[in-house]
Amino acid sequence: MKALKMVKKTVVVGGLAAAMMFGSAVSGFGGSAFAAEVKSQVNYQQVVDQNLSFVIGHVASIADREDYSIRDALSQGQSLVQASGLTSQELLNRLVESMNQSIDFAARNDKDIEKDDLNRIKSEAAGKLSTIINTNGYDDTKYSKVDYDKIVKRELSSVVILVSAYADKQDSVIRDALQEGKTLVEASGLKHGELLDKLKASISQSIDFAAKNDKTTTKEELNEIKSKAASELSKIISTNGYDDSTYDAVETDYTKLAEKELSYTVIRVSAYADKKDSEIRDALRQGKTLVEASGLKHGELLDKLTASLNQSIDFAAKNDKSVEAEEISRIKSEAAGKLSKIITTNGYDDRAAAAKVDYKKLVEKELSYTAIRVSAQADKDYSTIVDALQNGKTLVEASGLKHEDLLKQLIESLNQSIDFAAKNDKTVTAEELNRIKSEAAGKLSTILSSSGGYKG
C-alpha cells in the first residue's frame, strides 16, 4: 500500500471525520479528562480519542512509511519516535498541529466553549500524544483501561491450584482436606504468613503484568487493588472448608473447564520449574517454548500438567451423574493434546490465546477512518473532502480518483490491519478471515459510493 503521504500539513485533520460522518465512537484512552468538566454541545473527549486512536497511521503518514512497518517496529519494542526516524519534538509538533486542527474544527460553531477550556483540552491532548509516541512497544489495541476486578477474581479462583503447587501436593489432596473442614493453610502444611506471601507475590505479578501498558491507573490505585486482593487472600486461606466455586459459579461445562485449566498453564509451569511467573514470561517473550523456559524435559512437564488437569476434571465430575466415562476420557485426551501444543509453541502468549479478537469492532474502527484515508490518498485537504460530502458528493467524486483504484488502496490498508490483529489469534481460521475481509471490502465499496457520506 502507498503510504499516506503528508504533502500538506492539513491533509489529516484527525479522527473527527468518523464522529461527523460515520457516527462511530472509538473506545479506549480512558480517564475522565476534560469531558465532564467542560460545558459544551461538542464531545471534545471523543474528538481527542478519535485522533489518538489513529496515531499509528498518522505517524506512518508523516514518516512516509507503511502502517505495517511502523507496527512491526513497535512489536520489536521501539517507540513511535524511533519507528518514525524523526526527533521526539518534531514528531510531537506535527501530531499536535493535527490534533489542534481537529479540536478547532469541532469548535467552529460551538458558542459554549471558553478559550481557556479549549487551550486546556489541547494541552492535555498534547500530553497524551507525548506519552504515546515515547512508549516503547506502544500497542493501540491495549490502550483501554484494564479490568483489574476481573484479573483479581480470576487469580482468586485459582488459589486452590496455586496452594497445591506451593505445597507440592496434588490438587485432590488439598481439596480432600478442604472437604474435611480444614483451611488452605492447614491443608498446605505451610505457615500462614509464608503461604500468604507466596500468593500475594503471584497476584501482584499478574496485576503488574496487566498494568504494563495501562496509562490510566496510578501507582496508588494499583497498590490499593493489591491491598484489597491480599485481604481477600488472607480470608480465603483461613476459611474452614473453603469452596472455590464461589469464584466460579458456573454449571459444569467440561469444555470451558478444560479451557480454564489450560489458561493456568504458564502459572503451573512456573511452579513446577520453581521459577517466578515473570521469569517464564520473559523467556516466552524471547521466543522460547514453555519446555525450554522450564528447564524440564517435554515428557516430564507434560505429565505433570496433564495429571493436574485430569484431577480438576475428575474433581468436577465426582458427583456428576450426567456425564459418561467415555466423554470424560475424550475431554481429557483433547485437553492433553492442546497442552502438548502449548508447551512446544515458541513465544506462547496465554493472553492472546484467551481473548478472541472482535473483528467486527476492528472493522468498524478501520472504516471510521475512511474519509481521512481518502483525503490522504487524493492528496487533498480534509476540509475539501468534508465540504464535497456536505454538498452531496461521494467520497470517490470528492477524491477525483477512480472507484476501483481508491477501493484497492483502502482494502489493502484494511486487510493489513485485520492480518495484524489476527497475528496471534489461534481461534480464527483462514476461511473466516477471508470472509471478514470480503464483507469489509463490500462495506468500503458502499461507503465510497454513498452520496454525502456513509450513514451506516
GROMACS .gro file of C-alpha atoms in nm:
model
  456
    1MET     CA    1   0.000   0.000   0.000
    2LYS     CA    2   0.116   0.351  -0.080
    3ALA     CA    3   0.199   0.535   0.240
    4LEU     CA    4  -0.047   0.806   0.336
    5LYS     CA    5   0.192   1.083   0.244
    6MET     CA    6   0.159   1.414   0.427
    7VAL     CA    7   0.227   1.660   0.147
    8LYS     CA    8   0.021   1.936   0.308
    9LYS     CA    9   0.011   1.997   0.680
   10THR     CA   10  -0.368   1.989   0.681
   11VAL     CA   11  -0.416   1.663   0.492
   12VAL     CA   12  -0.505   1.462   0.801
   13VAL     CA   13  -0.709   1.674   1.037
   14GLY     CA   14  -0.779   1.377   1.260
   15GLY     CA   15  -1.048   1.135   1.368
   16LEU     CA   16  -1.326   1.391   1.363
   17ALA     CA   17  -1.431   1.251   1.026
   18ALA     CA   18  -1.566   0.944   1.194
   19ALA     CA   19  -1.761   1.140   1.451
   20MET     CA   20  -1.913   1.364   1.185
   21MET     CA   21  -1.995   1.123   0.904
   22PHE     CA   22  -2.000   0.772   1.038
   23GLY     CA   23  -2.115   0.829   1.393
   24SER     CA   24  -1.885   0.563   1.535
   25ALA     CA   25  -1.704   0.610   1.862
   26VAL     CA   26  -1.370   0.450   1.930
   27SER     CA   27  -1.330   0.329   2.286
   28GLY     CA   28  -1.012   0.348   2.486
   29PHE     CA   29  -0.779   0.620   2.602
   30GLY     CA   30  -0.964   0.615   2.940
   31GLY     CA   31  -0.973   0.874   3.214
   32SER     CA   32  -1.234   1.137   3.282
   33ALA     CA   33  -1.004   1.410   3.147
   34PHE     CA   34  -1.194   1.721   3.048
   35ALA     CA   35  -1.518   1.576   2.908
   36ALA     CA   36  -1.717   1.607   3.230
   37GLU     CA   37  -1.575   1.946   3.320
   38VAL     CA   38  -1.642   2.143   3.001
   39LYS     CA   39  -1.996   2.264   2.944
   40SER     CA   40  -2.036   2.229   2.570
   41GLN     CA   41  -2.251   2.077   2.300
   42VAL     CA   42  -1.940   1.918   2.149
   43ASN     CA   43  -1.787   1.599   2.290
   44TYR     CA   44  -1.422   1.703   2.282
   45GLN     CA   45  -1.319   1.383   2.458
   46GLN     CA   46  -1.445   1.189   2.158
   47VAL     CA   47  -1.265   1.423   1.917
   48VAL     CA   48  -0.937   1.370   2.102
   49ASP     CA   49  -0.991   0.995   2.136
   50GLN     CA   50  -1.056   0.963   1.763
   51ASN     CA   51  -0.724   1.132   1.690
   52LEU     CA   52  -0.534   0.925   1.944
   53SER     CA   53  -0.679   0.604   1.801
   54PHE     CA   54  -0.536   0.694   1.459
   55VAL     CA   55  -0.192   0.791   1.586
   56ILE     CA   56  -0.004   0.494   1.435
   57GLY     CA   57  -0.150   0.556   1.090
   58HIS     CA   58  -0.077   0.926   1.127
   59VAL     CA   59   0.287   0.863   1.223
   60ALA     CA   60   0.321   0.633   0.921
   61SER     CA   61   0.191   0.917   0.702
   62ILE     CA   62   0.428   1.173   0.850
   63ALA     CA   63   0.725   0.936   0.818
   64ASP     CA   64   0.619   0.834   0.464
   65ARG     CA   65   0.614   0.469   0.567
   66GLU     CA   66   0.363   0.184   0.556
   67ASP     CA   67   0.139   0.133   0.860
   68TYR     CA   68   0.257  -0.226   0.899
   69SER     CA   69   0.627  -0.127   0.904
   70ILE     CA   70   0.555   0.108   1.196
   71ARG     CA   71   0.363  -0.168   1.375
   72ASP     CA   72   0.648  -0.415   1.314
   73ALA     CA   73   0.892  -0.169   1.473
   74LEU     CA   74   0.658  -0.130   1.773
   75SER     CA   75   0.625  -0.507   1.809
   76GLN     CA   76   1.006  -0.517   1.836
   77GLY     CA   77   0.993  -0.277   2.132
   78GLN     CA   78   1.064   0.052   1.958
   79SER     CA   79   0.873   0.373   2.029
   80LEU     CA   80   0.682   0.567   1.765
   81VAL     CA   81   0.958   0.827   1.773
   82GLN     CA   82   1.220   0.563   1.692
   83ALA     CA   83   0.996   0.399   1.432
   84SER     CA   84   0.936   0.732   1.255
   85GLY     CA   85   1.303   0.833   1.225
   86LEU     CA   86   1.212   1.184   1.346
   87THR     CA   87   1.305   1.363   1.666
   88SER     CA   88   1.057   1.346   1.951
   89GLN     CA   89   0.984   1.719   1.930
   90GLU     CA   90   0.946   1.718   1.552
   91LEU     CA   91   0.701   1.428   1.556
   92LEU     CA   92   0.509   1.570   1.852
   93ASN     CA   93   0.475   1.909   1.683
   94ARG     CA   94   0.326   1.751   1.370
   95LEU     CA   95   0.081   1.541   1.567
   96VAL     CA   96  -0.018   1.825   1.800
   97GLU     CA   97  -0.079   2.052   1.499
   98SER     CA   98  -0.317   1.795   1.350
   99MET     CA   99  -0.484   1.736   1.688
  100ASN     CA  100  -0.538   2.109   1.738
  101GLN     CA  101  -0.689   2.142   1.391
  102SER     CA  102  -0.942   1.872   1.479
  103ILE     CA  103  -1.030   2.043   1.805
  104ASP     CA  104  -1.061   2.383   1.636
  105PHE     CA  105  -1.270   2.228   1.359
  106ALA     CA  106  -1.506   2.081   1.619
  107ALA     CA  107  -1.524   2.415   1.799
  108ARG     CA  108  -1.616   2.615   1.486
  109ASN     CA  109  -1.981   2.655   1.576
  110ASP     CA  110  -1.956   2.590   1.949
  111LYS     CA  111  -2.069   2.906   2.126
  112ASP     CA  112  -2.044   2.749   2.473
  113ILE     CA  113  -1.672   2.670   2.484
  114GLU     CA  114  -1.438   2.916   2.657
  115LYS     CA  115  -1.095   2.985   2.509
  116ASP     CA  116  -0.923   2.876   2.832
  117ASP     CA  117  -1.111   2.544   2.825
  118LEU     CA  118  -1.015   2.491   2.463
  119ASN     CA  119  -0.647   2.557   2.540
  120ARG     CA  120  -0.663   2.317   2.834
  121ILE     CA  121  -0.815   2.047   2.615
  122LYS     CA  122  -0.535   2.094   2.363
  123SER     CA  123  -0.268   2.088   2.636
  124GLU     CA  124  -0.399   1.764   2.789
  125ALA     CA  125  -0.427   1.603   2.444
  126ALA     CA  126  -0.069   1.704   2.367
  127GLY     CA  127   0.042   1.540   2.693
  128LYS     CA  128  -0.126   1.215   2.594
  129LEU     CA  129   0.036   1.231   2.250
  130SER     CA  130   0.377   1.282   2.407
  131THR     CA  131   0.329   0.976   2.631
  132ILE     CA  132   0.212   0.762   2.340
  133ILE     CA  133   0.496   0.841   2.099
  134ASN     CA  134   0.763   0.781   2.364
  135THR     CA  135   0.620   0.449   2.487
  136ASN     CA  136   0.830   0.151   2.381
  137GLY     CA  137   0.620  -0.114   2.207
  138TYR     CA  138   0.310   0.105   2.214
  139ASP     CA  139   0.003  -0.103   2.130
  140ASP     CA  140  -0.314   0.086   2.038
  141THR     CA  141  -0.520  -0.233   2.081
  142LYS     CA  142  -0.437  -0.240   2.453
  143TYR     CA  143  -0.491   0.124   2.544
  144SER     CA  144  -0.827   0.068   2.710
  145LYS     CA  145  -0.849   0.068   3.089
  146VAL     CA  146  -0.765  -0.270   3.240
  147ASP     CA  147  -1.041  -0.455   3.426
  148TYR     CA  148  -0.844  -0.528   3.745
  149ASP     CA  149  -1.153  -0.663   3.920
  150LYS     CA  150  -1.171  -0.938   3.661
  151ILE     CA  151  -0.798  -1.010   3.694
  152VAL     CA  152  -0.821  -1.035   4.073
  153LYS     CA  153  -1.126  -1.263   4.055
  154ARG     CA  154  -0.950  -1.485   3.804
  155GLU     CA  155  -0.647  -1.512   4.033
  156LEU     CA  156  -0.860  -1.580   4.340
  157SER     CA  157  -1.042  -1.856   4.152
  158SER     CA  158  -0.707  -2.035   4.109
  159VAL     CA  159  -0.599  -2.017   4.475
  160VAL     CA  160  -0.653  -2.388   4.542
  161ILE     CA  161  -0.440  -2.474   4.239
  162LEU     CA  162  -0.163  -2.236   4.348
  163VAL     CA  163  -0.168  -2.364   4.706
  164SER     CA  164  -0.127  -2.721   4.583
  165ALA     CA  165   0.171  -2.612   4.373
  166TYR     CA  166   0.338  -2.420   4.659
  167ALA     CA  167   0.274  -2.710   4.897
  168ASP     CA  168   0.400  -2.962   4.640
  169LYS     CA  169   0.080  -3.162   4.679
  170GLN     CA  170  -0.181  -3.290   4.434
  171ASP     CA  171  -0.488  -3.068   4.385
  172SER     CA  172  -0.706  -3.358   4.502
  173VAL     CA  173  -0.515  -3.384   4.833
  174ILE     CA  174  -0.581  -3.016   4.905
  175ARG     CA  175  -0.947  -3.044   4.805
  176ASP     CA  176  -0.995  -3.356   5.021
  177ALA     CA  177  -0.856  -3.165   5.320
  178LEU     CA  178  -1.095  -2.876   5.249
  179GLN     CA  179  -1.390  -3.116   5.233
  180GLU     CA  180  -1.286  -3.238   5.579
  181GLY     CA  181  -1.325  -2.879   5.703
  182LYS     CA  182  -0.961  -2.775   5.710
  183THR     CA  183  -0.829  -2.439   5.594
  184LEU     CA  184  -0.592  -2.395   5.299
  185VAL     CA  185  -0.316  -2.309   5.547
  186GLU     CA  186  -0.370  -2.639   5.729
  187ALA     CA  187  -0.408  -2.832   5.402
  188SER     CA  188  -0.083  -2.690   5.268
  189GLY     CA  189   0.130  -2.761   5.573
  190LEU     CA  190   0.283  -2.414   5.538
  191LYS     CA  191   0.273  -2.125   5.784
  192HIS     CA  192   0.001  -1.864   5.727
  193GLY     CA  193   0.249  -1.583   5.654
  194GLU     CA  194   0.460  -1.795   5.422
  195LEU     CA  195   0.161  -1.910   5.216
  196LEU     CA  196   0.008  -1.562   5.207
  197ASP     CA  197   0.335  -1.407   5.088
  198LYS     CA  198   0.361  -1.655   4.802
  199LEU     CA  199   0.002  -1.596   4.692
  200LYS     CA  200   0.035  -1.218   4.726
  201ALA     CA  201   0.350  -1.223   4.513
  202SER     CA  202   0.171  -1.422   4.243
  203ILE     CA  203  -0.134  -1.196   4.230
  204SER     CA  204   0.083  -0.881   4.238
  205GLN     CA  205   0.282  -1.011   3.940
  206SER     CA  206  -0.039  -1.064   3.745
  207ILE     CA  207  -0.161  -0.713   3.829
  208ASP     CA  208   0.175  -0.557   3.740
  209PHE     CA  209   0.187  -0.751   3.413
  210ALA     CA  210  -0.161  -0.625   3.319
  211ALA     CA  211  -0.066  -0.270   3.420
  212LYS     CA  212   0.244  -0.264   3.200
  213ASN     CA  213   0.071  -0.075   2.917
  214ASP     CA  214  -0.204   0.085   3.127
  215LYS     CA  215  -0.154   0.460   3.136
  216THR     CA  216  -0.484   0.530   3.312
  217THR     CA  217  -0.421   0.377   3.657
  218THR     CA  218  -0.196   0.544   3.914
  219LYS     CA  219   0.057   0.368   4.135
  220GLU     CA  220  -0.156   0.446   4.440
  221GLU     CA  221  -0.462   0.287   4.277
  222LEU     CA  222  -0.259  -0.025   4.191
  223ASN     CA  223  -0.137  -0.053   4.550
  224GLU     CA  224  -0.495  -0.027   4.673
  225ILE     CA  225  -0.604  -0.303   4.433
  226LYS     CA  226  -0.320  -0.524   4.557
  227SER     CA  227  -0.402  -0.447   4.922
  228LYS     CA  228  -0.768  -0.546   4.880
  229ALA     CA  229  -0.667  -0.862   4.696
  230ALA     CA  230  -0.424  -0.951   4.978
  231SER     CA  231  -0.701  -0.907   5.239
  232GLU     CA  232  -0.928  -1.136   5.038
  233LEU     CA  233  -0.647  -1.391   5.006
  234SER     CA  234  -0.586  -1.388   5.381
  235LYS     CA  235  -0.956  -1.452   5.440
  236ILE     CA  236  -0.969  -1.733   5.183
  237ILE     CA  237  -0.674  -1.931   5.318
  238SER     CA  238  -0.811  -1.904   5.675
  239THR     CA  239  -1.162  -2.024   5.586
  240ASN     CA  240  -1.250  -2.375   5.704
  241GLY     CA  241  -1.371  -2.588   5.415
  242TYR     CA  242  -1.315  -2.312   5.163
  243ASP     CA  243  -1.515  -2.366   4.842
  244ASP     CA  244  -1.359  -2.206   4.534
  245SER     CA  245  -1.682  -2.249   4.340
  246THR     CA  246  -1.777  -1.910   4.491
  247TYR     CA  247  -1.540  -1.766   4.232
  248ASP     CA  248  -1.657  -1.997   3.956
  249ALA     CA  249  -2.032  -2.028   3.999
  250VAL     CA  250  -2.096  -2.180   3.655
  251GLU     CA  251  -2.261  -2.514   3.588
  252THR     CA  252  -2.007  -2.773   3.491
  253ASP     CA  253  -1.915  -2.721   3.127
  254TYR     CA  254  -1.619  -2.953   3.079
  255THR     CA  255  -1.503  -2.780   2.763
  256LYS     CA  256  -1.493  -2.447   2.945
  257LEU     CA  257  -1.339  -2.614   3.248
  258ALA     CA  258  -1.059  -2.754   3.033
  259GLU     CA  259  -1.006  -2.413   2.869
  260LYS     CA  260  -0.990  -2.251   3.211
  261GLU     CA  261  -0.736  -2.506   3.331
  262LEU     CA  262  -0.528  -2.453   3.016
  263SER     CA  263  -0.524  -2.079   3.091
  264TYR     CA  264  -0.327  -2.160   3.409
  265THR     CA  265  -0.052  -2.338   3.214
  266VAL     CA  266   0.210  -2.063   3.249
  267ILE     CA  267   0.140  -2.036   3.624
  268ARG     CA  268   0.171  -2.411   3.670
  269VAL     CA  269   0.490  -2.435   3.464
  270SER     CA  270   0.650  -2.166   3.682
  271ALA     CA  271   0.551  -2.364   3.993
  272TYR     CA  272   0.682  -2.697   3.858
  273ALA     CA  273   1.004  -2.530   3.743
  274ASP     CA  274   1.037  -2.347   4.077
  275LYS     CA  275   1.064  -2.016   3.893
  276LYS     CA  276   0.875  -1.688   3.910
  277ASP     CA  277   0.594  -1.627   3.660
  278SER     CA  278   0.788  -1.323   3.535
  279GLU     CA  279   1.094  -1.540   3.454
  280ILE     CA  280   0.884  -1.779   3.249
  281ARG     CA  281   0.707  -1.493   3.068
  282ASP     CA  282   1.039  -1.320   2.993
  283ALA     CA  283   1.165  -1.641   2.834
  284LEU     CA  284   0.846  -1.668   2.627
  285ARG     CA  285   0.882  -1.309   2.507
  286GLN     CA  286   1.230  -1.405   2.388
  287GLY     CA  287   1.071  -1.671   2.168
  288LYS     CA  288   1.136  -1.978   2.384
  289THR     CA  289   0.885  -2.257   2.447
  290LEU     CA  290   0.746  -2.341   2.791
  291VAL     CA  291   0.953  -2.659   2.786
  292GLU     CA  292   1.271  -2.456   2.728
  293ALA     CA  293   1.165  -2.191   2.979
  294SER     CA  294   1.102  -2.454   3.247
  295GLY     CA  295   1.428  -2.642   3.209
  296LEU     CA  296   1.233  -2.970   3.233
  297LYS     CA  297   1.202  -3.246   2.974
  298HIS     CA  298   0.896  -3.234   2.748
  299GLY     CA  299   0.754  -3.562   2.878
  300GLU     CA  300   0.814  -3.473   3.241
  301LEU     CA  301   0.645  -3.133   3.210
  302LEU     CA  302   0.355  -3.269   3.006
  303ASP     CA  303   0.292  -3.548   3.258
  304LYS     CA  304   0.278  -3.302   3.548
  305LEU     CA  305   0.043  -3.066   3.364
  306THR     CA  306  -0.178  -3.347   3.237
  307ALA     CA  307  -0.206  -3.502   3.585
  308SER     CA  308  -0.312  -3.167   3.732
  309LEU     CA  309  -0.561  -3.104   3.451
  310ASN     CA  310  -0.714  -3.451   3.487
  311GLN     CA  311  -0.753  -3.408   3.863
  312SER     CA  312  -0.953  -3.090   3.810
  313ILE     CA  313  -1.176  -3.260   3.554
  314ASP     CA  314  -1.224  -3.564   3.780
  315PHE     CA  315  -1.300  -3.343   4.078
  316ALA     CA  316  -1.568  -3.159   3.880
  317ALA     CA  317  -1.714  -3.489   3.759
  318LYS     CA  318  -1.708  -3.651   4.104
  319ASN     CA  319  -2.081  -3.610   4.168
  320ASP     CA  320  -2.191  -3.558   3.809
  321LYS     CA  321  -2.414  -3.849   3.707
  322SER     CA  322  -2.498  -3.696   3.369
  323VAL     CA  323  -2.158  -3.740   3.206
  324GLU     CA  324  -2.029  -4.072   3.069
  325ALA     CA  325  -1.678  -4.200   3.142
  326GLU     CA  326  -1.606  -4.210   2.768
  327GLU     CA  327  -1.694  -3.839   2.739
  328ILE     CA  328  -1.460  -3.753   3.028
  329SER     CA  329  -1.181  -3.954   2.863
  330ARG     CA  330  -1.235  -3.771   2.534
  331ILE     CA  331  -1.222  -3.432   2.708
  332LYS     CA  332  -0.901  -3.528   2.885
  333SER     CA  333  -0.744  -3.654   2.563
  334GLU     CA  334  -0.826  -3.336   2.370
  335ALA     CA  335  -0.702  -3.119   2.656
  336ALA     CA  336  -0.376  -3.317   2.675
  337GLY     CA  337  -0.326  -3.260   2.302
  338LYS     CA  338  -0.374  -2.886   2.347
  339LEU     CA  339  -0.132  -2.890   2.642
  340SER     CA  340   0.135  -3.061   2.432
  341LYS     CA  341   0.093  -2.795   2.162
  342ILE     CA  342   0.101  -2.509   2.414
  343ILE     CA  343   0.425  -2.612   2.583
  344THR     CA  344   0.605  -2.655   2.248
  345THR     CA  345   0.487  -2.321   2.100
  346ASN     CA  346   0.764  -2.064   2.067
  347GLY     CA  347   0.670  -1.742   2.243
  348TYR     CA  348   0.337  -1.881   2.366
  349ASP     CA  349   0.107  -1.598   2.480
  350ASP     CA  350  -0.177  -1.708   2.708
  351ARG     CA  351  -0.337  -1.364   2.684
  352ALA     CA  352  -0.366  -1.382   2.305
  353ALA     CA  353  -0.498  -1.737   2.324
  354ALA     CA  354  -0.758  -1.643   2.583
  355ALA     CA  355  -0.909  -1.346   2.404
  356LYS     CA  356  -1.077  -1.385   2.068
  357VAL     CA  357  -1.032  -1.079   1.851
  358ASP     CA  358  -1.350  -0.877   1.794
  359TYR     CA  359  -1.311  -0.839   1.417
  360LYS     CA  360  -1.647  -0.666   1.383
  361LYS     CA  361  -1.535  -0.387   1.614
  362LEU     CA  362  -1.194  -0.376   1.446
  363VAL     CA  363  -1.350  -0.336   1.100
  364GLU     CA  364  -1.591  -0.068   1.223
  365LYS     CA  365  -1.299   0.122   1.371
  366GLU     CA  366  -1.099   0.096   1.048
  367LEU     CA  367  -1.397   0.203   0.837
  368SER     CA  368  -1.438   0.512   1.057
  369TYR     CA  369  -1.106   0.636   0.916
  370THR     CA  370  -1.221   0.612   0.552
  371ALA     CA  371  -1.264   0.985   0.486
  372ILE     CA  372  -0.928   1.060   0.646
  373ARG     CA  373  -0.754   0.799   0.433
  374VAL     CA  374  -0.931   0.919   0.119
  375SER     CA  375  -0.806   1.273   0.180
  376ALA     CA  376  -0.453   1.139   0.210
  377GLN     CA  377  -0.480   0.914  -0.096
  378ALA     CA  378  -0.622   1.202  -0.302
  379ASP     CA  379  -0.361   1.445  -0.165
  380LYS     CA  380  -0.638   1.688  -0.071
  381ASP     CA  381  -0.716   1.887   0.241
  382TYR     CA  382  -0.951   1.704   0.471
  383SER     CA  383  -1.179   2.007   0.478
  384THR     CA  384  -1.212   1.984   0.098
  385ILE     CA  385  -1.335   1.625   0.130
  386VAL     CA  386  -1.582   1.722   0.405
  387ASP     CA  387  -1.716   2.014   0.200
  388ALA     CA  388  -1.769   1.786  -0.101
  389LEU     CA  389  -1.959   1.536   0.113
  390GLN     CA  390  -2.174   1.810   0.261
  391ASN     CA  391  -2.257   1.912  -0.096
  392GLY     CA  392  -2.388   1.561  -0.162
  393LYS     CA  393  -2.090   1.413  -0.344
  394THR     CA  394  -1.950   1.066  -0.285
  395LEU     CA  395  -1.602   1.000  -0.150
  396VAL     CA  396  -1.500   0.878  -0.495
  397GLU     CA  397  -1.616   1.205  -0.653
  398ALA     CA  398  -1.457   1.408  -0.374
  399SER     CA  399  -1.126   1.230  -0.425
  400GLY     CA  400  -1.111   1.268  -0.803
  401LEU     CA  401  -0.981   0.908  -0.825
  402LYS     CA  402  -1.132   0.604  -0.994
  403HIS     CA  403  -1.355   0.392  -0.771
  404GLU     CA  404  -1.156   0.072  -0.829
  405ASP     CA  405  -0.817   0.241  -0.770
  406LEU     CA  406  -0.931   0.406  -0.448
  407LEU     CA  407  -1.105   0.090  -0.326
  408LYS     CA  408  -0.798  -0.123  -0.394
  409GLN     CA  409  -0.572   0.107  -0.188
  410LEU     CA  410  -0.815   0.123   0.103
  411ILE     CA  411  -0.879  -0.253   0.103
  412GLU     CA  412  -0.507  -0.316   0.119
  413SER     CA  413  -0.477  -0.096   0.427
  414LEU     CA  414  -0.783  -0.255   0.588
  415ASN     CA  415  -0.655  -0.609   0.523
  416GLN     CA  416  -0.320  -0.523   0.680
  417SER     CA  417  -0.496  -0.416   1.000
  418ILE     CA  418  -0.703  -0.737   1.005
  419ASP     CA  419  -0.395  -0.953   0.944
  420PHE     CA  420  -0.205  -0.772   1.219
  421ALA     CA  421  -0.486  -0.833   1.466
  422ALA     CA  422  -0.502  -1.199   1.362
  423LYS     CA  423  -0.127  -1.249   1.407
  424ASN     CA  424  -0.162  -1.415   1.747
  425ASP     CA  425  -0.525  -1.526   1.718
  426LYS     CA  426  -0.532  -1.905   1.722
  427THR     CA  427  -0.911  -1.920   1.718
  428VAL     CA  428  -0.982  -1.784   1.370
  429THR     CA  429  -0.946  -1.988   1.051
  430ALA     CA  430  -0.815  -1.865   0.715
  431GLU     CA  431  -1.165  -1.907   0.570
  432GLU     CA  432  -1.316  -1.688   0.844
  433LEU     CA  433  -1.053  -1.420   0.786
  434ASN     CA  434  -1.124  -1.419   0.413
  435ARG     CA  435  -1.495  -1.383   0.485
  436ILE     CA  436  -1.430  -1.094   0.726
  437LYS     CA  437  -1.212  -0.920   0.466
  438SER     CA  438  -1.468  -0.977   0.190
  439GLU     CA  439  -1.754  -0.831   0.396
  440ALA     CA  440  -1.536  -0.536   0.500
  441ALA     CA  441  -1.445  -0.470   0.136
  442GLY     CA  442  -1.815  -0.467   0.048
  443LYS     CA  443  -1.883  -0.209   0.318
  444LEU     CA  444  -1.590   0.002   0.197
  445SER     CA  445  -1.728   0.000  -0.157
  446THR     CA  446  -2.067   0.115  -0.026
  447ILE     CA  447  -1.908   0.393   0.179
  448LEU     CA  448  -1.713   0.523  -0.121
  449SER     CA  449  -2.025   0.532  -0.339
  450SER     CA  450  -2.263   0.690  -0.087
  451SER     CA  451  -2.360   1.050  -0.157
  452GLY     CA  452  -2.299   1.285   0.132
  453GLY     CA  453  -2.106   1.034   0.339
  454TYR     CA  454  -2.199   0.691   0.468
  455LYS     CA  455  -2.464   0.699   0.744
  456GLY     CA  456  -2.437   0.332   0.841
   0.00000   0.00000   0.00000
